[in-house]
XYZ file of C-alpha atoms in Angstrom:
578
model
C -60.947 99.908 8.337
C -60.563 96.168 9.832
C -63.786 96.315 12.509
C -64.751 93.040 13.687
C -66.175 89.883 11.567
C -69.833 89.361 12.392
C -70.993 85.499 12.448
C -75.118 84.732 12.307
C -74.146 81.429 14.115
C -77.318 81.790 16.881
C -80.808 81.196 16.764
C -83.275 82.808 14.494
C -86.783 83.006 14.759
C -88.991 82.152 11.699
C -91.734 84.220 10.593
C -95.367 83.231 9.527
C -97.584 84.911 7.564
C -100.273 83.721 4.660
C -98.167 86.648 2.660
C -95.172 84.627 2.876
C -96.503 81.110 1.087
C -92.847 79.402 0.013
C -91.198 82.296 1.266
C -88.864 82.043 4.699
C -87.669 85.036 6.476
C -85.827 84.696 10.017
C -85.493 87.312 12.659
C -81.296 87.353 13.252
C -81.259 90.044 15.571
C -83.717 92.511 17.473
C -82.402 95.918 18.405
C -84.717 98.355 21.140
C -84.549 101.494 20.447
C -85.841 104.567 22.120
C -86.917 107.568 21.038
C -85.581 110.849 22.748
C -87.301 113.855 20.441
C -86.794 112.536 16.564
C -83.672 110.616 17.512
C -83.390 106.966 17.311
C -80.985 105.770 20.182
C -79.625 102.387 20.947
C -77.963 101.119 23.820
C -74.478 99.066 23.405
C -71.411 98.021 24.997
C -67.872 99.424 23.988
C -65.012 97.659 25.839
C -67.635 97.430 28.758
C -68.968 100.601 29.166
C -72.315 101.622 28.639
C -72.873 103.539 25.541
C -75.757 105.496 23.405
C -75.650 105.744 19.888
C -77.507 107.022 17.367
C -79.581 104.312 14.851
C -78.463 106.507 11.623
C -79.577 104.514 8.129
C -77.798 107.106 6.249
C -74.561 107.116 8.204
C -71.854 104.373 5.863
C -69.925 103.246 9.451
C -70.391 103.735 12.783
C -68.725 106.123 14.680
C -68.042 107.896 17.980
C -67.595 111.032 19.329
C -64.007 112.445 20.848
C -65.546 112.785 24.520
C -66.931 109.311 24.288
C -63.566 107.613 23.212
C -61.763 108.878 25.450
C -64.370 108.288 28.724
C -64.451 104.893 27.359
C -60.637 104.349 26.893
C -60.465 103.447 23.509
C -57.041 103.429 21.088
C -57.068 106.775 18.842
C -55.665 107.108 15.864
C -54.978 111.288 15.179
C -56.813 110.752 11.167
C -58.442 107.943 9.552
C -58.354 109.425 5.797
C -61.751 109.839 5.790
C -64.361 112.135 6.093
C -68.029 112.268 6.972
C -70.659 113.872 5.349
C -73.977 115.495 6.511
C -76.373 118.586 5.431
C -74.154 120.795 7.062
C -71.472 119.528 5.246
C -68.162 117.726 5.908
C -66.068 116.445 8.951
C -62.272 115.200 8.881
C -62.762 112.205 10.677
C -60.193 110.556 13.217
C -60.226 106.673 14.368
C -60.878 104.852 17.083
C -60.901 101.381 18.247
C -62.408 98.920 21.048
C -61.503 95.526 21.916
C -64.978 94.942 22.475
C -68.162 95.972 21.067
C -71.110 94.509 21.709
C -74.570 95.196 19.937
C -77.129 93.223 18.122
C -76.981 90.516 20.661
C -72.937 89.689 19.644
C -69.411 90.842 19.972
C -67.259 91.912 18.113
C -63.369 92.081 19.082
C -61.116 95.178 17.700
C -63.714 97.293 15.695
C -63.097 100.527 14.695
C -65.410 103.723 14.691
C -64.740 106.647 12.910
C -64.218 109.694 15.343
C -66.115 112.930 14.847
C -69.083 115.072 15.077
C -68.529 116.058 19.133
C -71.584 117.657 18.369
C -74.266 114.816 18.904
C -76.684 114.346 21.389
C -74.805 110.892 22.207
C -72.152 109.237 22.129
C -71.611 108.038 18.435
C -73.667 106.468 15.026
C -74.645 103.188 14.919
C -74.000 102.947 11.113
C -74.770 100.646 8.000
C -72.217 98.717 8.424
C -73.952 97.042 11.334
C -77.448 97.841 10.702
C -77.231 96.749 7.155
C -75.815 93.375 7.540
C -79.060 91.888 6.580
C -82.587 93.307 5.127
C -83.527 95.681 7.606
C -87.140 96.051 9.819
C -87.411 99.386 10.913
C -89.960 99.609 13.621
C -89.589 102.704 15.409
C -93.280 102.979 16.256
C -92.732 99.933 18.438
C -89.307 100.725 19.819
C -87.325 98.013 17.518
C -85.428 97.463 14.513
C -84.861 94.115 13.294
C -82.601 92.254 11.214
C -83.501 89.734 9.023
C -82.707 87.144 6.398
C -84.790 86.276 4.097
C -84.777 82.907 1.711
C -86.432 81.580 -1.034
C -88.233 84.997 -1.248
C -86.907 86.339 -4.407
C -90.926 87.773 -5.658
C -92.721 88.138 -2.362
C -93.870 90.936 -0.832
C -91.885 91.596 2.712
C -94.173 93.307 4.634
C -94.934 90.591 6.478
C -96.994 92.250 8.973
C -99.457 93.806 6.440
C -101.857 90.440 6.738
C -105.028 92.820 6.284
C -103.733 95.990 5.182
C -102.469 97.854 2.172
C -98.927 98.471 1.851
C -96.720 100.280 -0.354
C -93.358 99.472 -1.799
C -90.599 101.059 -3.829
C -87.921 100.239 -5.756
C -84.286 101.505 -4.109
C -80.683 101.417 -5.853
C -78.924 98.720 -5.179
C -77.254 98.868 -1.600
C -73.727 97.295 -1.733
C -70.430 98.493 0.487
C -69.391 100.787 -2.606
C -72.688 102.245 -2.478
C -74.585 101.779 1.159
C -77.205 104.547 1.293
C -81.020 103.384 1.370
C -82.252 105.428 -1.884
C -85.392 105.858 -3.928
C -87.006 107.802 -5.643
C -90.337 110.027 -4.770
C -92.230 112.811 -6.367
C -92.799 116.113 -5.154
C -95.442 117.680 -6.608
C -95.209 115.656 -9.738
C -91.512 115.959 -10.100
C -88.928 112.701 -9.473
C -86.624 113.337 -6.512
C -84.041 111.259 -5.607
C -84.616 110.682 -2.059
C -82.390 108.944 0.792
C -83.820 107.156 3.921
C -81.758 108.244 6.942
C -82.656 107.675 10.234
C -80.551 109.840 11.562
C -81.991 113.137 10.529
C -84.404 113.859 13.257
C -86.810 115.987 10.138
C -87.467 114.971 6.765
C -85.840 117.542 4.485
C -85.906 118.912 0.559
C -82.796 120.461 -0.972
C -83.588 124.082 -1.669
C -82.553 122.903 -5.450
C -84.719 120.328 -5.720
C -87.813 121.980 -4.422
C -87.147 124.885 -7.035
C -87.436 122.061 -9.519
C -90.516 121.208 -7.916
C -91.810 124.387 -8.751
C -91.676 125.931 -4.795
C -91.102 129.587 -4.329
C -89.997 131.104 -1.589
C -91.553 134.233 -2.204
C -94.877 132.553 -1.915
C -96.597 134.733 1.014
C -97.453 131.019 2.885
C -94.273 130.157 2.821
C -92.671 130.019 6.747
C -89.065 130.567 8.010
C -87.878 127.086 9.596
C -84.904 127.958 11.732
C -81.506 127.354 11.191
C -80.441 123.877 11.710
C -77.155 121.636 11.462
C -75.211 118.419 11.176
C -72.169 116.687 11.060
C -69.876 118.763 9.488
C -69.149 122.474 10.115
C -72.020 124.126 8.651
C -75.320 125.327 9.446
C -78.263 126.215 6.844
C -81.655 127.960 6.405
C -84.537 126.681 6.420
C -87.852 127.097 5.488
C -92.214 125.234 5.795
C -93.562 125.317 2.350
C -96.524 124.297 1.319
C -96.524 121.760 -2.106
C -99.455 120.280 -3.677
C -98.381 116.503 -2.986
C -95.778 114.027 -2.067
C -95.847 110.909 -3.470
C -94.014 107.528 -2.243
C -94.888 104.453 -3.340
C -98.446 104.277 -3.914
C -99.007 106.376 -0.859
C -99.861 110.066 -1.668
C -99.899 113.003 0.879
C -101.979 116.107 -0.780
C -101.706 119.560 0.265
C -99.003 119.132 2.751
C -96.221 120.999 3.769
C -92.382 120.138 3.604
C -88.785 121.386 4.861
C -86.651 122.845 2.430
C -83.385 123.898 3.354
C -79.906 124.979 1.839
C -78.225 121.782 1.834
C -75.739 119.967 -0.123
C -76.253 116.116 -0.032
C -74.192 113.464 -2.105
C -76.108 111.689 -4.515
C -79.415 112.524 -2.885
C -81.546 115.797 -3.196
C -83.769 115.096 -0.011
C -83.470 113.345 3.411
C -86.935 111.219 4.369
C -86.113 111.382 7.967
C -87.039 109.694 11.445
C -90.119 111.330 11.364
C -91.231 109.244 8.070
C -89.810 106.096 9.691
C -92.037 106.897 13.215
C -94.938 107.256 11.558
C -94.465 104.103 8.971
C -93.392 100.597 9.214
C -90.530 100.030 6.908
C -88.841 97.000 5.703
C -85.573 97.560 4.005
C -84.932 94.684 1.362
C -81.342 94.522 0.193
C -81.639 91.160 -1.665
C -84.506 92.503 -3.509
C -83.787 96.218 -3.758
C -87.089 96.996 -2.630
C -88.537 99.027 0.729
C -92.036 98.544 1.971
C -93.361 100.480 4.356
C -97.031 101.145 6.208
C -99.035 103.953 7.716
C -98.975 103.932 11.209
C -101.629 106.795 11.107
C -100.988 110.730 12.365
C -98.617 113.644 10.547
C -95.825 111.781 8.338
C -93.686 114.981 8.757
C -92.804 116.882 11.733
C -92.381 120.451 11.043
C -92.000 121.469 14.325
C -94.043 122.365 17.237
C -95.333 125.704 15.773
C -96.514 123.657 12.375
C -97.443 120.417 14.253
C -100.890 118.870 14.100
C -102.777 118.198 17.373
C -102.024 115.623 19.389
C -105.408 114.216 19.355
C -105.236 113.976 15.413
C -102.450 111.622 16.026
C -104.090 107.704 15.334
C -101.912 105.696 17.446
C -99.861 102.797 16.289
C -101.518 100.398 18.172
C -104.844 101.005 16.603
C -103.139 100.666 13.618
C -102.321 97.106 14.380
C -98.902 97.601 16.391
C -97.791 94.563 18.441
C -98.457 95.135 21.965
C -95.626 95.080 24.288
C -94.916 92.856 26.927
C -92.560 94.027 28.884
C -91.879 97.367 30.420
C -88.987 97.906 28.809
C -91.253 97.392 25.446
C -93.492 99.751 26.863
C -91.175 102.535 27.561
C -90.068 102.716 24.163
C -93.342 102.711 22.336
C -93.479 105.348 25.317
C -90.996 107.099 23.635
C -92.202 106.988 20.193
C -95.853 108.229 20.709
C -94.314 111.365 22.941
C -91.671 112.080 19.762
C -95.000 112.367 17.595
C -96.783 114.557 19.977
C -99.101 111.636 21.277
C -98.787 112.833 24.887
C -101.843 110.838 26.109
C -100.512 107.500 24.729
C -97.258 107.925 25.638
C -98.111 108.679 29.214
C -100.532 105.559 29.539
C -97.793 103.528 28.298
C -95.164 104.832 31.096
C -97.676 104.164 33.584
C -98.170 100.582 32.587
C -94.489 100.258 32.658
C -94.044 101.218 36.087
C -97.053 98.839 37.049
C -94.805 96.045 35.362
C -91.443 97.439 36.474
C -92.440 99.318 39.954
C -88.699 99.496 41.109
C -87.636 101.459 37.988
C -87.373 105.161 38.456
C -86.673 105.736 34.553
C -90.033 105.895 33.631
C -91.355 107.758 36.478
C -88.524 110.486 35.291
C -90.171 110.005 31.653
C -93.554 110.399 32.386
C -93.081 113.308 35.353
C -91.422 114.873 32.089
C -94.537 114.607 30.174
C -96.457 115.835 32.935
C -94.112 118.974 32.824
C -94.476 119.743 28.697
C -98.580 119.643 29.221
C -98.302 122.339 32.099
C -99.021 119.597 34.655
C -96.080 120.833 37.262
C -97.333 119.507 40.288
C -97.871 115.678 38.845
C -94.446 116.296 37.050
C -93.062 116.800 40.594
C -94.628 113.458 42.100
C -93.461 111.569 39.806
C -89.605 113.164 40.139
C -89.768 112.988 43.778
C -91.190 108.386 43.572
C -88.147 108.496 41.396
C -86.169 109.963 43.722
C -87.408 107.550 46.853
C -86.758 104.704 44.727
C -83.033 106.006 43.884
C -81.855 108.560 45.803
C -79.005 109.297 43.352
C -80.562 108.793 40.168
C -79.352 111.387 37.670
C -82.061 111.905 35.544
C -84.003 112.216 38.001
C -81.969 114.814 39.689
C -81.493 116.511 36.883
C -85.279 116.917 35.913
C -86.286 118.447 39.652
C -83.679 120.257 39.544
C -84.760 121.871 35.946
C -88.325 122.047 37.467
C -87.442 123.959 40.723
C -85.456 126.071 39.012
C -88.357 126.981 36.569
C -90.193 127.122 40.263
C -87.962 130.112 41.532
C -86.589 127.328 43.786
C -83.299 128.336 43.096
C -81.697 126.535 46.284
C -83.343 123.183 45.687
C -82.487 123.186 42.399
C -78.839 123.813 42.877
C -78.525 120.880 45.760
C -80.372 118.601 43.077
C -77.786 119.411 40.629
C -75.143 119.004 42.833
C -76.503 115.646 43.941
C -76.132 114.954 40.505
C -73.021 115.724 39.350
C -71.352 113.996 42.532
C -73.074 110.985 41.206
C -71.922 111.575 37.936
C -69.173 114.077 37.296
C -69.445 114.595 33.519
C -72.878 116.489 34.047
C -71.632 119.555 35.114
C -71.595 120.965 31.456
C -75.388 120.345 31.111
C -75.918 121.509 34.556
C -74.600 124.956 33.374
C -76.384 124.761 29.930
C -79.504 124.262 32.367
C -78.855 127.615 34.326
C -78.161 129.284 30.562
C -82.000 128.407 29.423
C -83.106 130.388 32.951
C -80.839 132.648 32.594
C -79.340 132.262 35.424
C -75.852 133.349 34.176
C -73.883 133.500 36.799
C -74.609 130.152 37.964
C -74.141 129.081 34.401
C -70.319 130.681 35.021
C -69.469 129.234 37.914
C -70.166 125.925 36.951
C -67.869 126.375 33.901
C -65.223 127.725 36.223
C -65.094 124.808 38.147
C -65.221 122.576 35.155
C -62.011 124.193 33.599
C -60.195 124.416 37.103
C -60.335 120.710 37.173
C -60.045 119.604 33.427
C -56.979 122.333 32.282
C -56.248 119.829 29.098
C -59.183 118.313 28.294
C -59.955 118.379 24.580
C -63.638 119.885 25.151
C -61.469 123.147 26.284
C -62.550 125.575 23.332
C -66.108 124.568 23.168
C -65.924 125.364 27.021
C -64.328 128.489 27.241
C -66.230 129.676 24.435
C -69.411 128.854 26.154
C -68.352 130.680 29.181
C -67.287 133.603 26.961
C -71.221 133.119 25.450
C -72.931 133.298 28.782
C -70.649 136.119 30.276
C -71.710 138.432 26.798
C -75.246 137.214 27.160
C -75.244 138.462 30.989
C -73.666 141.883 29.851
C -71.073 141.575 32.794
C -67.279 140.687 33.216
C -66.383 141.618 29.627
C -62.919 141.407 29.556
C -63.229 138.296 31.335
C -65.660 137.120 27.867
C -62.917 138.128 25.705
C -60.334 136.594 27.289
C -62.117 133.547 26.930
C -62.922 133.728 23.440
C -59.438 134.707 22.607
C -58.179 131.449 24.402
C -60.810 129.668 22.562
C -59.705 130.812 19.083
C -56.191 129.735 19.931
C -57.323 126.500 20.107
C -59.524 126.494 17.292
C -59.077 129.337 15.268
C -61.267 131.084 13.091
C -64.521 128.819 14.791
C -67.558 130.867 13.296
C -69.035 129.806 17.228
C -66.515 131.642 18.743
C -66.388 134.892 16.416
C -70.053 135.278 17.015
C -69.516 135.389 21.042
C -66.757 137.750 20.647
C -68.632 139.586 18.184
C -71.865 139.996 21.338
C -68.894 140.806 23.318
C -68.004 143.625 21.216
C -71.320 145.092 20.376
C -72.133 144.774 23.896
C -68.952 147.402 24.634
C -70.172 149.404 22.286
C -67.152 148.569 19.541
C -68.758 148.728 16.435
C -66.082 148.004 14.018
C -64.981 144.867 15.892
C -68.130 143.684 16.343
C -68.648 143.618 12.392
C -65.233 141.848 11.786
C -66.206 139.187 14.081
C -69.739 138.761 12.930
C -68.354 138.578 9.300
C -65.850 136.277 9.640
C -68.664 134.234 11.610
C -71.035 134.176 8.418
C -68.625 133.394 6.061
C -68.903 130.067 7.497
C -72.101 130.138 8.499
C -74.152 132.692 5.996
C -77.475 132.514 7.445
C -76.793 132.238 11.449
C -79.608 134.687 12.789
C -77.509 135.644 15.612
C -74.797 137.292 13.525
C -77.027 138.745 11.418
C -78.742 140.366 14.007
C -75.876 141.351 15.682
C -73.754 142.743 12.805
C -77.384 144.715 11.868
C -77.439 146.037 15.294
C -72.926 146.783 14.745
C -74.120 148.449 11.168
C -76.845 150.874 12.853
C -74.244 152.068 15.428
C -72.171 153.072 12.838
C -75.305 154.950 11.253
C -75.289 152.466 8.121
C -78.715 152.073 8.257
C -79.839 150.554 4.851
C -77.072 147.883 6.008
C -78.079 147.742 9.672
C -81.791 147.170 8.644
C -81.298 144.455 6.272
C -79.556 142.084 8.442
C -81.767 143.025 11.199
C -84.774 142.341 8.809
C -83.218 138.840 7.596
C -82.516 137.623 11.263
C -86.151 138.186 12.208
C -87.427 136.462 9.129
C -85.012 133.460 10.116
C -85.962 133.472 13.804
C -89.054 135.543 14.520
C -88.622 136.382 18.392
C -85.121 137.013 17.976
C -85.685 140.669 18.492
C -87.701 140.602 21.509
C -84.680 138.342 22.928
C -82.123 140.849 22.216
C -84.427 143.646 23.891
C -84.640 140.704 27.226
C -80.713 141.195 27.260
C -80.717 144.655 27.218
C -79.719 145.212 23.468
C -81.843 147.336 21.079
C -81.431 148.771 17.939
């Protein structure tokens, strides 16, 4: 792939430190980034347009999704030759290219981006090949990762920051373009593990192979199902909260903690240490000396969810941990970001409200903080701050979009539906989360007419499967125009056939009309791809009791539930029991 030459003819910024005596290391680049949940996002420029990406340390090249290439007008190329790899497994991946793509404070003219993974929560990877062009600062505490060259600094420390701290350091393979994943190895429980530093995965993660080795059992009784989760690539895998007796990195040592293990398969690697380890750590990634140091920020090093997640007010906050403070609000908004991705709800909100002291005409982090406001069971001050939003920019989408979510958890079932309107005149492309919106109220036949009038107007667009065979979803979730579901499934497969999504709707569509025998031939062609989805499990138990196989029935039933606990109480909301 050609991508664009990059040129470190601008001004640097030197760093001092009494840790760096004879040693010179220059800041080439600083990158904001902002949190949203456990993902590291970046703004950039491709051919113009305004862009989100993904910072992803364990993603080899960047790369962007179908929907985004072709809102932003790039070239595509049908297949690149290569593939990408994730937990859940592989991707084929297409190219695409911009004439323009700016990032990192530079442009560069005809890159390319592998295309795949329509699945993310943006609109492509920023990958190593532009985040490790130099030795690498990641700061996601503070909202920034840096890039910077270091000289003369062949046996100094590079955690440059740590002036009165400890910090810890460990020795990584040798990161080259043959070989350009940030690995190391750590100990769980006493055993080595080869472990790889990706940004991109929202949850730090153990191989179910390697925590074997490590001597966990599943069997333990304190052992907790995690949820099914997924990546790039087709798949989706179990997981599980296990306790171990330590983890080691460095000379940092966590005792009696828990960790994620899940099914995966990962090249080279048997864990991923992700953005969760990076938020709550300071980590400098040395290339020229194959080393990574890193410091505690302070609070939980893993995220294991909300059900497994300390207190907020455990949480020590980075800036008592000797943090810069920002200056800006933009600098404040994304530290912001960070302390509400760690559960830090106080600090986050006392940062949005100094940056709407700084930056009064911004509605962004009114929207932010109202959102806050809204996850503490604050509704009313949630709805002040959407509605100062709102008078500041009448058509702000995120705005909209949050009242519109909070009405509609209000019973305000009118005002939301003008808010959402309001929004998707101002922006068209958010009718799709508009109806995902009306699918977490279950408000299903809202949900389907928005995807009818998406379809009426976009009859080739290449989102069509995923579309129809969330409309077939929502109809078999609602229990009502069946046929209609079917249809759309059907029309869905054509397009992509044999999609273990679309198999499970059908299969609900099935069970739901009572037809046993098709609803197991959907469901098992569904978890041949995808062995441990709960829904088809569940489904296919409820299939197998109808046609009085109960040993069968019971089992699947009994592994759904142990996957996702209140799955059976949701089936019993939509009118399906055993």
């Amino acid at each position: 792939m050609r991508g664009g030459v990059v040129s470190f003819a601008f001004a640097v910024s030197v760093l001092a430190s009494p840790a760096l005596a004879g040693c010179g290391l220059a800041k080439i680049a600083e990158l904001p980034v902002t949190m949203q949940g456990l993902t590291p996002t970046v703004s950039v420029k491709i051919d113009g347009g305004e862009a989100k990406m993904i910072a992803d340390s364990g993603a080899f090249f960047s790369s962007i999704t179908p929907q985004a290439a072709r809102r932003l007008g790039l070239k595509i190329a049908a297949r690149s030759g290569a593939t990408l790899e994730g937990a859940g497994g592989e991707a084929d991946a297409g190219l695409a290219q911009a004439k323009t793509f700016e990032v990192l404070g530079f442009t560069l003219h005809n890159a390319d981006f592998l295309m795949t993974a329509p699945q993310l929560p943006a609109d492509g990877l920023l990958g190593e090949n532009m985040l490790g062009l130099a030795d690498t600062e990641f700061d996601l505490a503070d909202g920034v990762i840096r890039l910077m060259k270091p000289t003369g600094c062949e046996k100094t420390a590079l955690a440059y920051w740590a002036t009165d701290r400890p910090y810890s350091a460990i020795d990584i393979y040798t990161i080259s373009r043959q070989s350009d994943s940030i690995r190391g190895t750590v100990k769980v429980n006493g055993v080595s593990i080869r472990a790889q530093f990706d940004t991109g995965a929202p949850r730090t993660i153990v191989s179910l192979k390697a925590a074997k080795a490590a001597g966990v059992n599943l069997a333990d009784p304190r052992v907790k199902p995690g949820g099914v989760s997924g990546g790039i690539g087709l798949g989706e895998y179990e997981t599980w909260i296990a306790p171990v007796t330590s983890f080691e990195i460095g000379g940092e040592a966590i005792k009696n903690t828990s960790l994620r293990i899940g099914d995966i398969r990962l090249d080279g690697a048997d864990m991923l240490v992700g953005a969760d380890f990076f938020l709550s750590h300071r980590v400098f990634v040395s290339k020229s000396q194959a080393r990574l140091y890193f410091t505690y920020n302070g609070g939980p090093v893993f995220d294991l969810g909300d059900a497994n997640r300390p207190a907020a007010t455990a949480v020590t906050t980075a800036a008592a941990a000797g943090a810069e403070k920002p200056s800006d609000a933009a600098g404040f908004s994304r530290r912001a970001a960070a302390f509400a991705a760690r559960a830090d709800y106080d600090s986050a909100i006392s940062d949005y409200a100094s940056a709407i002291a700084l930056a009064p005409g911004d509605p962004q982090p009114l929207v932010e903080r109202g959102r806050l406001y809204w996850r503490q069971g604050q509704p009313m001050m949630a709805a002040a701050d959407f509605e100062a939003a709102l008078k500041l920019k009448p058509d702000d989408v995120t705005a909209l979009l949050a009242r519109g979510e909070l009405r509609l958890a209000r019973r305000d079932t009118a005002g939301a539906a003008a808010d959402f309107d309001a929004a998707i005149k101002a922006d068209p492309s958010q009718a799709l989360p508009v109806a995902q919106r009306y699918v977490s109220f279950d408000r299903f036949a809202d949900a389907v007419a928005r995807y009818d009038a998406w379809i009426a107007t976009h009859p080739k667009d290449a989102e069509m499967a995923s579309v129809l065979n969330n409309r077939c979803w929502v109809r078999a979730l609602w229990g009502q125009e069946l046929d209609k579901a079917e249809a759309d499934c059907d029309a869905a497969l054509r397009l992509a056939p044999g999609a273990a999504s679309i198999l499970d709707s059908r299969g609900l569509v099935h069970l739901r009309r009572g037809e046993a025998d098709k609803a197991i031939a959907d469901y098992n062609g569904a978890l041949e791809q995808t062995r441990h989805d709960p829904w088809s499990l569940y489904g296919r138990g409820l299939a197998q009791l109808k046609k009085g196989r109960k040993a069968q029935g019971d089992a699947d039933i009994a592994a759904a539930a142990a996957i996702e606990p209140g799955l059976p109480d949701r089936f019993k909301q939509l009118g399906i029991a055993p």
